[in-house]
Coordinates of C-alpha atoms and ligand atoms in Angstrom, one line a residue:
X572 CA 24.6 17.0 -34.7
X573 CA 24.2 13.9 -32.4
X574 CA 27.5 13.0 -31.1
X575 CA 27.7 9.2 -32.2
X576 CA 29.7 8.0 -29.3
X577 CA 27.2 9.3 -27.1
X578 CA 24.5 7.6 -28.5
X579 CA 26.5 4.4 -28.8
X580 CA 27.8 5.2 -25.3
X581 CA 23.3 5.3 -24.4
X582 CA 22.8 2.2 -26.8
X583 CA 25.5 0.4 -24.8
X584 CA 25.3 1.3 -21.8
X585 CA 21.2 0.3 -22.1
X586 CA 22.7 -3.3 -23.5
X587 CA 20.8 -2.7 -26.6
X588 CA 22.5 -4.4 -29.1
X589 CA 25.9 -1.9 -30.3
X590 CA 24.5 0.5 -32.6
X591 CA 27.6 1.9 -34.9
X592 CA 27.0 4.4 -37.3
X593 CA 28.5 7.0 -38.2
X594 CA 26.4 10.5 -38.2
X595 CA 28.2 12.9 -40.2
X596 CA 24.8 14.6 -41.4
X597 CA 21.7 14.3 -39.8
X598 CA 19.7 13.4 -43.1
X599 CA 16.0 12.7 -43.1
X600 CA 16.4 9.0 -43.2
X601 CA 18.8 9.3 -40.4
X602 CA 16.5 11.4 -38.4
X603 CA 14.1 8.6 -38.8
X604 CA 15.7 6.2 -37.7
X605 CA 17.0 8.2 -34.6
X606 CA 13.1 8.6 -34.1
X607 CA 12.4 5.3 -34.3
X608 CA 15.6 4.1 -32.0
X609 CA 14.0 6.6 -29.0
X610 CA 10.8 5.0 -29.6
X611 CA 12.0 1.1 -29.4
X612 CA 14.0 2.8 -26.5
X613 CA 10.6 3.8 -24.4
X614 CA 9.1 0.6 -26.0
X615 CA 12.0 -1.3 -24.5
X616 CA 12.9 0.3 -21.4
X617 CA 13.2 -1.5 -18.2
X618 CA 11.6 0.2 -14.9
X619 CA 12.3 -0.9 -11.3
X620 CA 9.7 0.8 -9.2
X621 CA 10.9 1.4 -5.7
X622 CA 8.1 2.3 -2.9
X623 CA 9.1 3.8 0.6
X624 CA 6.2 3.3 3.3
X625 CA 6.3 5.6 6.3
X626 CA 8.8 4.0 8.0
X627 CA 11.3 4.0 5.6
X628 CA 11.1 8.1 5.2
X629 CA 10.1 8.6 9.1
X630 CA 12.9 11.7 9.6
X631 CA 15.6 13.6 7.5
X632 CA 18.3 10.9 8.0
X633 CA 16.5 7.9 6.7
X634 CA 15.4 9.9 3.7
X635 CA 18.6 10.5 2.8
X636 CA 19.5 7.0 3.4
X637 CA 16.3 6.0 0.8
X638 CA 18.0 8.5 -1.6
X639 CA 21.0 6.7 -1.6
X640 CA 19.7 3.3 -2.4
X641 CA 17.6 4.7 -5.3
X642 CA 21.0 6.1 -6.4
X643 CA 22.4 2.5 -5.9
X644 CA 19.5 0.9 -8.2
X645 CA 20.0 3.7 -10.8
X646 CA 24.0 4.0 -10.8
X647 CA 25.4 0.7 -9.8
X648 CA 22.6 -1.5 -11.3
X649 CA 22.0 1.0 -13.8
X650 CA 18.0 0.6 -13.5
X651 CA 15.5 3.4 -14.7
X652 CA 14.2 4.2 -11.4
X653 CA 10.4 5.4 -10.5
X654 CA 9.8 5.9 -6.8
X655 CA 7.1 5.8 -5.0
X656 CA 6.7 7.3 -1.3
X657 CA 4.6 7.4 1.6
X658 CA 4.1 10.6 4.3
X659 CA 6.7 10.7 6.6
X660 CA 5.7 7.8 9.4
X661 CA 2.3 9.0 11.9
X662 CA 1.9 12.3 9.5
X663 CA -1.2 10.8 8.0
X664 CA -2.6 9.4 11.2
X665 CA -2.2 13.1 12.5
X666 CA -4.1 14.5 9.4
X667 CA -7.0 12.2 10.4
X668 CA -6.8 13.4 14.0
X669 CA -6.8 17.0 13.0
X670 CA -9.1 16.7 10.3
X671 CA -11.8 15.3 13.1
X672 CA -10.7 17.9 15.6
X673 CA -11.1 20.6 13.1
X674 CA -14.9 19.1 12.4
X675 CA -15.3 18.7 16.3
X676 CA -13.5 21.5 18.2
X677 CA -13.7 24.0 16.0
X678 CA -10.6 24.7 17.5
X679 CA -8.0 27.7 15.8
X680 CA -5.5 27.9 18.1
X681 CA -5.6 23.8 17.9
X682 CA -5.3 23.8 14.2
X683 CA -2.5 26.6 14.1
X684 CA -0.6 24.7 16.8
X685 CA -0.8 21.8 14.5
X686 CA 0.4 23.4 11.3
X687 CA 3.7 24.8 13.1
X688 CA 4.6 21.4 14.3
X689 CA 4.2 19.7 10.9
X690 CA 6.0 23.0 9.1
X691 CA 8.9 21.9 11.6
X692 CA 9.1 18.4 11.2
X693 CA 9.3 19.0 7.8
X694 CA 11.8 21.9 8.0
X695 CA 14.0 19.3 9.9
X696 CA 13.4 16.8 7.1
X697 CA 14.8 18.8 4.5
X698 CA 17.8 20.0 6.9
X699 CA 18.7 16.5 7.8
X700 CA 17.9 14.9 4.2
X701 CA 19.5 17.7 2.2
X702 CA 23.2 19.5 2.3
X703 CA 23.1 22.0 -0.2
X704 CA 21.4 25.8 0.7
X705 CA 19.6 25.8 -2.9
X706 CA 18.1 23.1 -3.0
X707 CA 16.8 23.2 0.5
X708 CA 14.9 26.4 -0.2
X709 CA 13.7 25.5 -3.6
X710 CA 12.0 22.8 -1.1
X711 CA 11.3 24.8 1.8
X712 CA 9.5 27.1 -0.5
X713 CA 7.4 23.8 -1.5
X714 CA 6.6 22.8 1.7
X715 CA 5.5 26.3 2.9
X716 CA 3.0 26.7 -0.1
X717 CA 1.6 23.1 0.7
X718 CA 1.7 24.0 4.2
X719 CA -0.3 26.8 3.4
X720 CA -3.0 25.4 1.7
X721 CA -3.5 22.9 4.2
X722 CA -4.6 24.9 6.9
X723 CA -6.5 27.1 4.7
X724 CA -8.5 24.0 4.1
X725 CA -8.5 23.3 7.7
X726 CA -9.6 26.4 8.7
X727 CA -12.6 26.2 6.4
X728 CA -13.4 22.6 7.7
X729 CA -13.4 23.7 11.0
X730 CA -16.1 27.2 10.1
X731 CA -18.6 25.4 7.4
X732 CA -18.5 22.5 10.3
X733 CA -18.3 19.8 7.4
X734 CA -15.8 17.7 6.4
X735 CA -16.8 15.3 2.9
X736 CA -15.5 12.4 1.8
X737 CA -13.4 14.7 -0.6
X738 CA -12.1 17.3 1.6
X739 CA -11.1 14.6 3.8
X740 CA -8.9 12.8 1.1
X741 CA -7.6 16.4 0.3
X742 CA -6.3 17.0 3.7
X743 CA -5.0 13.3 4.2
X744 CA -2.8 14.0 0.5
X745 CA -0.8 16.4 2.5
X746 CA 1.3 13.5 4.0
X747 CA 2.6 12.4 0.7
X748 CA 2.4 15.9 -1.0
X749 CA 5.2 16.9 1.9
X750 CA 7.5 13.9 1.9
X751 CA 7.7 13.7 -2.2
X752 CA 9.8 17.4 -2.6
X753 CA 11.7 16.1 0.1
X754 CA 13.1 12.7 -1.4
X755 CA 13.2 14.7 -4.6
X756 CA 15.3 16.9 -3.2
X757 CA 17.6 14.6 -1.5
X758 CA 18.1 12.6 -4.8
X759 CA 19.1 15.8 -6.3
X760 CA 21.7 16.8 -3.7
X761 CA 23.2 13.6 -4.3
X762 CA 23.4 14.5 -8.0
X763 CA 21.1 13.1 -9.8
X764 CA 18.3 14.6 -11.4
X765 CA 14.7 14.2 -10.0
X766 CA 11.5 15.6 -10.0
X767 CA 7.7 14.9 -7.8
X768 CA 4.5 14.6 -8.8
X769 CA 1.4 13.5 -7.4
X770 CA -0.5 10.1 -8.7
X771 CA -2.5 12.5 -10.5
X772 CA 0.0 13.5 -12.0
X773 CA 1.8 10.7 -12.6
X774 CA -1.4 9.4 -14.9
X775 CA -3.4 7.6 -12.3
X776 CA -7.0 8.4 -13.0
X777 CA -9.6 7.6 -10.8
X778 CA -13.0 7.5 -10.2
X779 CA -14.6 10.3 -7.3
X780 CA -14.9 7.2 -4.8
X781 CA -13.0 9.4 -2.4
X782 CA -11.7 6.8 0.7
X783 CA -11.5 4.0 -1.9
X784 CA -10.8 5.2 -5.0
X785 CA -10.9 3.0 -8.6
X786 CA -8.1 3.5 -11.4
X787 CA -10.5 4.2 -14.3
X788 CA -7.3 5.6 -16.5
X789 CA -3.8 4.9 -16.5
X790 CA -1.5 7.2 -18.5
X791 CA 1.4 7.1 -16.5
X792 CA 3.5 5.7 -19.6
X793 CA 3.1 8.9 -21.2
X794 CA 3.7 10.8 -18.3
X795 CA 6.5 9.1 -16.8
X796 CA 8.9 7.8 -19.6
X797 CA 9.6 11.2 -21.1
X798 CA 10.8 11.9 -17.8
X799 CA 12.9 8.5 -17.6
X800 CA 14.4 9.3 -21.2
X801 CA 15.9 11.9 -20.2
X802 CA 17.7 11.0 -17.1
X803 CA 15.0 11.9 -14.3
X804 CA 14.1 10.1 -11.6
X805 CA 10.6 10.5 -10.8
X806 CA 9.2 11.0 -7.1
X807 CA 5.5 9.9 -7.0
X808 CA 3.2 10.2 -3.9
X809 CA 1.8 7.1 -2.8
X810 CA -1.3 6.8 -2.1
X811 CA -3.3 9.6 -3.9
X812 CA -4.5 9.9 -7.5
X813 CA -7.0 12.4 -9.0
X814 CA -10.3 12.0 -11.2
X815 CA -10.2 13.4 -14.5
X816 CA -11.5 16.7 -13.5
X817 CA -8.4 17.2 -11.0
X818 CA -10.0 16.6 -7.9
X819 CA -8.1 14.5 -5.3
X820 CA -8.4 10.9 -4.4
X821 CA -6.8 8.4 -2.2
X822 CA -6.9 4.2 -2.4
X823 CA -7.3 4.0 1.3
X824 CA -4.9 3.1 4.2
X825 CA -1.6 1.7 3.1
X826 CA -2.6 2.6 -0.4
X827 CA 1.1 3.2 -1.3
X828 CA 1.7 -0.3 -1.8
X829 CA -1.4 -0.4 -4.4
X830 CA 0.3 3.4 -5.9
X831 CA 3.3 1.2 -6.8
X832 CA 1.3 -1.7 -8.4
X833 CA -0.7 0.4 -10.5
X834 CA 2.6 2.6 -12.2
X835 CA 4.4 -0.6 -12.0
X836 CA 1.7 -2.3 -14.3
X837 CA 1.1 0.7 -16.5
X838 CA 4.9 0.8 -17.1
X839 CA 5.6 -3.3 -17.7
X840 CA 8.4 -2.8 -15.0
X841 CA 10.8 -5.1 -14.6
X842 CA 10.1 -5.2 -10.8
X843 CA 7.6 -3.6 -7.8
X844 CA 10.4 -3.2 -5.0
X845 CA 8.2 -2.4 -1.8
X846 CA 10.8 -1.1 0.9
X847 CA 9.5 -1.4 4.5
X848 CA 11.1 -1.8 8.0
X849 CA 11.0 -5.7 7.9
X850 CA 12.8 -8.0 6.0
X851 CA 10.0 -8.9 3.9
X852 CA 6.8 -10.9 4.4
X853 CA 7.3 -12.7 7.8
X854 CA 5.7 -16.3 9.1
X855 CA 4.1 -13.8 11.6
X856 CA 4.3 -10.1 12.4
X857 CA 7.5 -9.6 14.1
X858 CA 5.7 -7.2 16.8
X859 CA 3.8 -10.8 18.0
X860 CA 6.3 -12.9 17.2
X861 CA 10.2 -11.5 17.5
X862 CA 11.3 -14.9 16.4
X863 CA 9.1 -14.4 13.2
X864 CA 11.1 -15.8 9.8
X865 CA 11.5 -14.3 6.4
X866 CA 9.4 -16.1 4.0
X867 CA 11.9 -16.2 1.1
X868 CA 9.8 -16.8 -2.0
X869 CA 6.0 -16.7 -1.8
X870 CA 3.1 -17.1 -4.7
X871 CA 0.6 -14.3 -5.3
X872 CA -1.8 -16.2 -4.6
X873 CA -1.1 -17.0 -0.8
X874 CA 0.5 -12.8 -0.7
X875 CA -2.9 -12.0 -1.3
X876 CA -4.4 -13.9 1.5
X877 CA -2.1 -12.8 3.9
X878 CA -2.7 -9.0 2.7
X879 CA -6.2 -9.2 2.9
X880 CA -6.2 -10.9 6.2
X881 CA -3.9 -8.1 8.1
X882 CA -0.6 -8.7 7.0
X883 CA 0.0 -5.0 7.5
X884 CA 3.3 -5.0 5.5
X885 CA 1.3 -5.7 1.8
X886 CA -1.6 -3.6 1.2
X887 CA -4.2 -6.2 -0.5
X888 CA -4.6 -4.4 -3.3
X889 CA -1.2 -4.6 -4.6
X890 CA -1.0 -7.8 -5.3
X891 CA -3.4 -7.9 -8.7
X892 CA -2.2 -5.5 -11.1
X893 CA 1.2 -7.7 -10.6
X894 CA -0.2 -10.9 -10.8
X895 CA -1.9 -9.8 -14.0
X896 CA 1.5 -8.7 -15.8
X897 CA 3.6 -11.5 -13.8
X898 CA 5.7 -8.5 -12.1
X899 CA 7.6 -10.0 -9.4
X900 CA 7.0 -8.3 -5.9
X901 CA 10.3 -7.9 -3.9
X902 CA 9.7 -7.2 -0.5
X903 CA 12.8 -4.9 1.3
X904 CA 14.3 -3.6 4.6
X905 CA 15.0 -0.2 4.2
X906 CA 17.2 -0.8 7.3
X907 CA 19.1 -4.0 6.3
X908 CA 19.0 -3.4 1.6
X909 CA 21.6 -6.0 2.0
X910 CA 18.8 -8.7 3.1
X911 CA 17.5 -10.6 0.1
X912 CA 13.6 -9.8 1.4
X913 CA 10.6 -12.1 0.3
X914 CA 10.1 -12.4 -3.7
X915 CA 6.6 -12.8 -4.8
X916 CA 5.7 -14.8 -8.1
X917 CA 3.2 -16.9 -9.4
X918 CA 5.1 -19.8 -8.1
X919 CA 3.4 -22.0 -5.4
X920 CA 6.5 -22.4 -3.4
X921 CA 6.5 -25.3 -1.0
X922 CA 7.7 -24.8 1.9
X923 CA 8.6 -27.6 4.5
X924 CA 6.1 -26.1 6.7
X925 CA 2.6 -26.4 5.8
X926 CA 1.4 -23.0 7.0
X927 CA 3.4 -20.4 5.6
X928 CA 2.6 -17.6 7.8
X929 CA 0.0 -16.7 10.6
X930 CA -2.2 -13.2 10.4
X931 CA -4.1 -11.2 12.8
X932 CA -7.0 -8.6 12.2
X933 CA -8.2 -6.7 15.5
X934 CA -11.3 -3.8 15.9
X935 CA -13.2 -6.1 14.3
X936 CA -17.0 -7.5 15.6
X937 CA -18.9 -10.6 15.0
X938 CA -22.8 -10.5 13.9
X939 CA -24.8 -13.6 14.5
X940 CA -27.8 -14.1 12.8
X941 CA -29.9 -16.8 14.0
X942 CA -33.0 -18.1 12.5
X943 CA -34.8 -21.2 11.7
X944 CA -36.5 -19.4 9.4
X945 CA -33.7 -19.2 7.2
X946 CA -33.5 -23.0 6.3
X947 CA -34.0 -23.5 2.4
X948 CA -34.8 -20.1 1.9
X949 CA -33.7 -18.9 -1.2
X950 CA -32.2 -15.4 -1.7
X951 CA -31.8 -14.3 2.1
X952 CA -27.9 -14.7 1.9
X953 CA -28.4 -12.0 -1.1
X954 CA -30.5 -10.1 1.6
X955 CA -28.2 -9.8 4.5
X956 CA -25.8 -9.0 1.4
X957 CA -28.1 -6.2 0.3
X958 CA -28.3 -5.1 4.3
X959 CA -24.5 -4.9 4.7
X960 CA -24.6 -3.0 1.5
X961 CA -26.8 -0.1 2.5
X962 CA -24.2 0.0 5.9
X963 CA -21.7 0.4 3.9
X964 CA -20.0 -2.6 5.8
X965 CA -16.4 -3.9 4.9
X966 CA -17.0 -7.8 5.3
X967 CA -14.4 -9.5 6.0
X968 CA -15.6 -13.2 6.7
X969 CA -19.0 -14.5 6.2
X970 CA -19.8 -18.2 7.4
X971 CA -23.5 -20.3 7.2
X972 CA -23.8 -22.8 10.0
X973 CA -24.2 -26.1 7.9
X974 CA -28.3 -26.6 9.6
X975 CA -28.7 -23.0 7.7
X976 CA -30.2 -21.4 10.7
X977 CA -27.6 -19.1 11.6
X978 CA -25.0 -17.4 9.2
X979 CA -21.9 -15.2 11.4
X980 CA -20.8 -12.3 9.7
X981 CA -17.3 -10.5 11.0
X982 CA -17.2 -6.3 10.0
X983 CA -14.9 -3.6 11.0
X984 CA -15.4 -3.0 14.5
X985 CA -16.6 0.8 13.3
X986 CA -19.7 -0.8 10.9
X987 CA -20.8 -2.9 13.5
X988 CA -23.9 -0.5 14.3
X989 CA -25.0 0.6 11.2
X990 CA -25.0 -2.8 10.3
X991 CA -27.4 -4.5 12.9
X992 CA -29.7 -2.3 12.4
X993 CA -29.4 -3.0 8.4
X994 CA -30.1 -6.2 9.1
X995 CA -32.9 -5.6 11.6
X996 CA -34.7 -3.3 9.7
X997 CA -34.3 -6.0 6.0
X998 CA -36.0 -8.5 7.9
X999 CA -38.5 -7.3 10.5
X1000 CA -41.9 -8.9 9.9
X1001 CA -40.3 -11.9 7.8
X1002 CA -40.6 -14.4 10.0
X1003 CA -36.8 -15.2 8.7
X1004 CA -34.6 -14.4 11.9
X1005 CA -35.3 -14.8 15.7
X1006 CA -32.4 -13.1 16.8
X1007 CA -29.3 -11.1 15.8
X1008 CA -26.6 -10.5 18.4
X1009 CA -22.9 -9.4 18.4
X1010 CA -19.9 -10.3 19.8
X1011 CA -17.3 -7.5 20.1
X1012 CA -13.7 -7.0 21.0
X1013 CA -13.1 -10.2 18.9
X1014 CA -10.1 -10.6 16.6
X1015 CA -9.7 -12.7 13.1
X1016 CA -6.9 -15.2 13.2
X1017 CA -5.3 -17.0 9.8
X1018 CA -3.0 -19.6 8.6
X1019 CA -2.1 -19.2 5.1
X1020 CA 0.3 -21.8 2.9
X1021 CA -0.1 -23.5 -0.1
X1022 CA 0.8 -26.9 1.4
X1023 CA -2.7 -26.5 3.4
X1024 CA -4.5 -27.7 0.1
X1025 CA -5.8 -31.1 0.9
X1026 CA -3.6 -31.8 2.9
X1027 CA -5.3 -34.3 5.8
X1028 CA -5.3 -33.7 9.2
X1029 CA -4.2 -29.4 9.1
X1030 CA -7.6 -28.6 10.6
X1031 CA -7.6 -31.0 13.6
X1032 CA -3.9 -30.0 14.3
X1033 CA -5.1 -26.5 14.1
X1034 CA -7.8 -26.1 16.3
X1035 CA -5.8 -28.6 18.7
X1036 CA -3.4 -26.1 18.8
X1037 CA -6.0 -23.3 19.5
X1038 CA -7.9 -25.2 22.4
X1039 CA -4.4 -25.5 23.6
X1040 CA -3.9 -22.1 23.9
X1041 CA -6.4 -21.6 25.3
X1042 CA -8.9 -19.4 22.8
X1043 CA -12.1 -20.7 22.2
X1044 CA -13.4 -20.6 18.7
X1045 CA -16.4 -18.7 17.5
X1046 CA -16.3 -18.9 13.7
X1047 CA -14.9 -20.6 11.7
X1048 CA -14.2 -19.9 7.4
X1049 CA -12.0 -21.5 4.9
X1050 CA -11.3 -18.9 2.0
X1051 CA -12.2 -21.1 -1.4
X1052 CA -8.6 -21.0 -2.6
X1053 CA -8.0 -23.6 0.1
X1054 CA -4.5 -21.8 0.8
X1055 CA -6.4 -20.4 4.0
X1056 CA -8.2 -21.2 7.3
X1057 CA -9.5 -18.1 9.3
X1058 CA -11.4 -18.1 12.2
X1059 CA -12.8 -15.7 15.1
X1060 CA -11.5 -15.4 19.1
X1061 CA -11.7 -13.4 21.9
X1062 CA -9.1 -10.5 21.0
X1063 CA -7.8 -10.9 25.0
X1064 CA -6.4 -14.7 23.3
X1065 CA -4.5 -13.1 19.9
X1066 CA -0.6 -13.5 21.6
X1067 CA -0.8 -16.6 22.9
X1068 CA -3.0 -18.1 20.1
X1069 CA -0.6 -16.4 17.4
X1070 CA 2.3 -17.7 19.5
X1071 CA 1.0 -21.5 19.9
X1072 CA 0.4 -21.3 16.0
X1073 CA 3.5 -20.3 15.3
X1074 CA 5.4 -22.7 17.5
X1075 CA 3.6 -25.9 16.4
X1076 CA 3.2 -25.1 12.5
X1077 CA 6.4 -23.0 12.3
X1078 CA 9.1 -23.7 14.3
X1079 CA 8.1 -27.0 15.0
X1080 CA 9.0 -27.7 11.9
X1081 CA 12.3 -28.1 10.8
Ligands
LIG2389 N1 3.5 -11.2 8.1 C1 4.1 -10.1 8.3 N2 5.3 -9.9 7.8 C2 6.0 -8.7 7.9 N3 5.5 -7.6 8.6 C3 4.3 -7.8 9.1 C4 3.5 -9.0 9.0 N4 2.3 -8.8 9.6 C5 2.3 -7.5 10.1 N5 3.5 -6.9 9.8 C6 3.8 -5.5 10.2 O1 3.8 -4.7 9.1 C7 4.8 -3.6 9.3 C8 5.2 -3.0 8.1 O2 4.0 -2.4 7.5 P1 3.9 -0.8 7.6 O3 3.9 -0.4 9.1 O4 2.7 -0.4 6.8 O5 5.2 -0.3 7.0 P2 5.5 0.9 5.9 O6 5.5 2.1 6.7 O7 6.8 0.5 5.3 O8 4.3 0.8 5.0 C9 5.9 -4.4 10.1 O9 6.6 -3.5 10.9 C10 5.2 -5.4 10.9 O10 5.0 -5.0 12.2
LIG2390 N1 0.5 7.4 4.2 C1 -0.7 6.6 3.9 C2 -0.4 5.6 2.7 C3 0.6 4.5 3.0 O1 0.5 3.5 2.3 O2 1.4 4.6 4.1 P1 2.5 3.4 4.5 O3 3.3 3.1 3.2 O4 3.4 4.1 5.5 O5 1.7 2.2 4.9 C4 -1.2 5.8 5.1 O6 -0.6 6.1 6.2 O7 -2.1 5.1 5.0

């Protein structure tokens, strides 16, 4: 028999409209209808998804105190809850130092050494995070079997002296893998119910682009409100998915942000909450700029520009799947919840300030392709294009001198090689290019607002302010959205340039 006040209690305390009826007997029709109610009530249920970067869950302590705001969504704002969560802060940056000294150094003792400090910086996790003996060994008994596998793996990196794209996403899951049974755990000392699962499976199917991986199936509806129904609160790693066949993938640095997008789309939530150690998107980062200033309300649009031009705190992926279902973003301090963060819509806020905020991108390198060659020459931009391709190059700006004979290309610092001699090798014997040269240890500086768009005079003001500062330009590119100006300097002139930006476009303004 289902106890009617109960499922009034569930109807009302969902704010579905009061369902009263009496169940005496469960007849057929009834059943039916009970059927159909739990369906309208996974049709209809609201999901806040909550995402913890490194910072949030960097020791036992905080992830107890990330707990306990997931316990404030669920209880006092009575939200369904999914979280999302990131390694415990540097854990992944070790597994890619590791993972390298395994290939390298072929070192045992190195790798053994390794494994017992990350088994006791998890250990301390859980005795920090968690109070109660049980359920610190059910996860204690998690961590060592993870633990276990992972130098295994290393171990076998460091004797077949190979280390593929997909064993290297493997060993970088381990972050995640580790801090997800911990927050799991910590929810449930605190009395709720929880359980962990990786992206995989969560339902985030990917493709095998291990590094960079593409959704290619999202099932995490299926997967994930069962769970909600009946009262759990998922845990889901950040970060890492799996292809169909089970193998493990990751979206690339910062790709928890992106995790949080994708289940947040595949489950209509109501919200993506993404919890950091800032107080949402800033004009600046904070680290440049102490006096930086929550951005209250931003548009997708200029998030996206900011996210893709090193504004560390978004990853630039995140921003789509939201923008295509009009899920608000809310950006959080884990270390100030009471702050009202930076809310991200479709809105193109104006601000009094033309430039909303001010970005940085360092280890980056500048190619200059010069060439008279190149003037009216059809198809060479698709070349150089086709060159970068073959390197394997991320491009991050890409700008043709208005006489055509030279075109400056900016790539990570790390593709810089590979592609000059791409380059080189798509155009000897053309007669195209005289000379290619490149300028390292540069940096890629941006202004970003919505109030740049036409608006007279912002590009004078800007480079003014530059010259002032005492950078001298070497590029220059305006995205096409016209809500961005980037351009190219010696890295040695980032803090001062950043900081005359900020002062004449920021707090300049009143
Ligand atoms: N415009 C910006 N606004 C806020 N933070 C920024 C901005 N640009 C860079 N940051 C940096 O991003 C950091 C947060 O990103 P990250 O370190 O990845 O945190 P998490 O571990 O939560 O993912 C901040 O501590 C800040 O130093
Ligand atoms: N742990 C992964 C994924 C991630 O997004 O981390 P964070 O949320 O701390 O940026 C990384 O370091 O890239």
């Amino acid at each position: 028999m289902i106890n009617s006040c109960a499922l009034e209690n569930l109807a009302k305390s969902r704010g579905f409209c009061r369902i009263i009826f009496k169940i005496e007997q469960l007849q057929l029709t009834t059943k039916l209808c009970f059927a159909v109610y739990i369906k309208d009530y996974l049709v209809n249920i609201m999901v806040v998804v909550m995402k913890f970067g490194g910072t949030s869950v960097g020791d036992g302590k905080r992830i107890r105190h990330v707990a306990n705001i997931v316990l404030n969504k669920k209880k006092k704002e009575n939200k369904d809850v999914v979280v999302v969560v990131s390694a415990m802060s540097q854990v992944t940056n070790s597994l890619v130092d590791i993972s390298k000294e395994a290939l390298d150094i072929k070192d045992i003792e190195r790798i053994n050494k390794f494994i017992k400090d990350t088994r006791e910086k998890h250990y301390k996790a859980i005795e920090d995070a968690i109070k109660s003996e049980e359920i610190r060994n059910e996860v204690k008994k998690v961590i060592d079997e993870r633990i276990e596998e992972l130098e295994k793996v290393l171990i076998g990196v460091a004797y077949l002296g190979e280390l593929t794209p997909k064993s290297k996403d493997y060993i970088l899951s381990f972050g995640e893998r580790l801090s997800a049974p911990i927050l799991s755990g910590a929810i449930r000392d605190l009395g709720e119910k929880s359980v962990f699962l990786t992206g995989g499976e969560a339902g985030i199917i990917t493709d095998d682009n291990f590094g960079c991986a593409k959704v290619v199936k999202l099932e995490v509806k299926e997967k994930l409100l069962p769970l909600l129904e009946k009262g759990y609160i998922p845990v889901v790693t950040g970060f890492i998915a799996s292809t169909e066949d089970g193998r493990i993938t990751t979206f690339g640095r910062g790709g928890s942000d992106y995790s949080a997008a994708i289940i947040g789309y595949g489950l209509d939530a109501e919200i993506i909450e993404i919890w950091t150690d800032v107080s949402g998107i800033l004009t600046t980062d904070p680290k440049i700029v102490k006096n930086a200033r929550r951005i209250p309300k931003i548009s997708y649009i200029e998030a996206m520009e900011l996210a893709y031009f090193g504004a560390k705190v978004l990853h630039p992926r995140t921003i789509e799947p939201a923008m295509e279902k009009g899920i608000p973003i809310l950006v959080k301090n884990t270390f100030e919840p009471e702050n009202e963060g930076t809310l991200i819509t479709n809105d193109l806020e104006m601000s009094n300030s033309i430039v909303k905020a001010i970005t940085t991108i360092k280890n980056v390198a500048l190619i200059n392709i010069f060439g008279a060659g190149m003037v009216g020459v059809s198809g060479t931009a698709a070349r150089i294009f086709k060159a970068l391709g073959k390197a394997n190059a991320n491009v991050i700006l890409i700008s043709q001198g208005s006489s055509e004979t030279n075109v400056s290309i900016v790539v990570d610092a790390e593709d810089v090689e590979k592609s000059v001699y791409e380059l080189k090798k798509e155009f000897e014997n053309s007669g195209l290019i005289r000379d290619i040269n490149v300028d390292e240890n540069v940096c890629v500086i941006s202004v970003v607002g919505a109030g740049m768009r036409g608006s007279k005079g912002i590009a004078g003001k800007l480079f003014t302010a530059v010259a002032e500062s005492g950078a001298n330009i070497k590029m220059i590119a305006q995205g096409s959205s016209e809500v961005n100006i980037s351009f190219v300097i010696d890295e040695k002139d980032l803090i001062p340039c950043v900081k005359k930006l900020h002062k004449t476009f920021i707090e300049n303004v009143e």
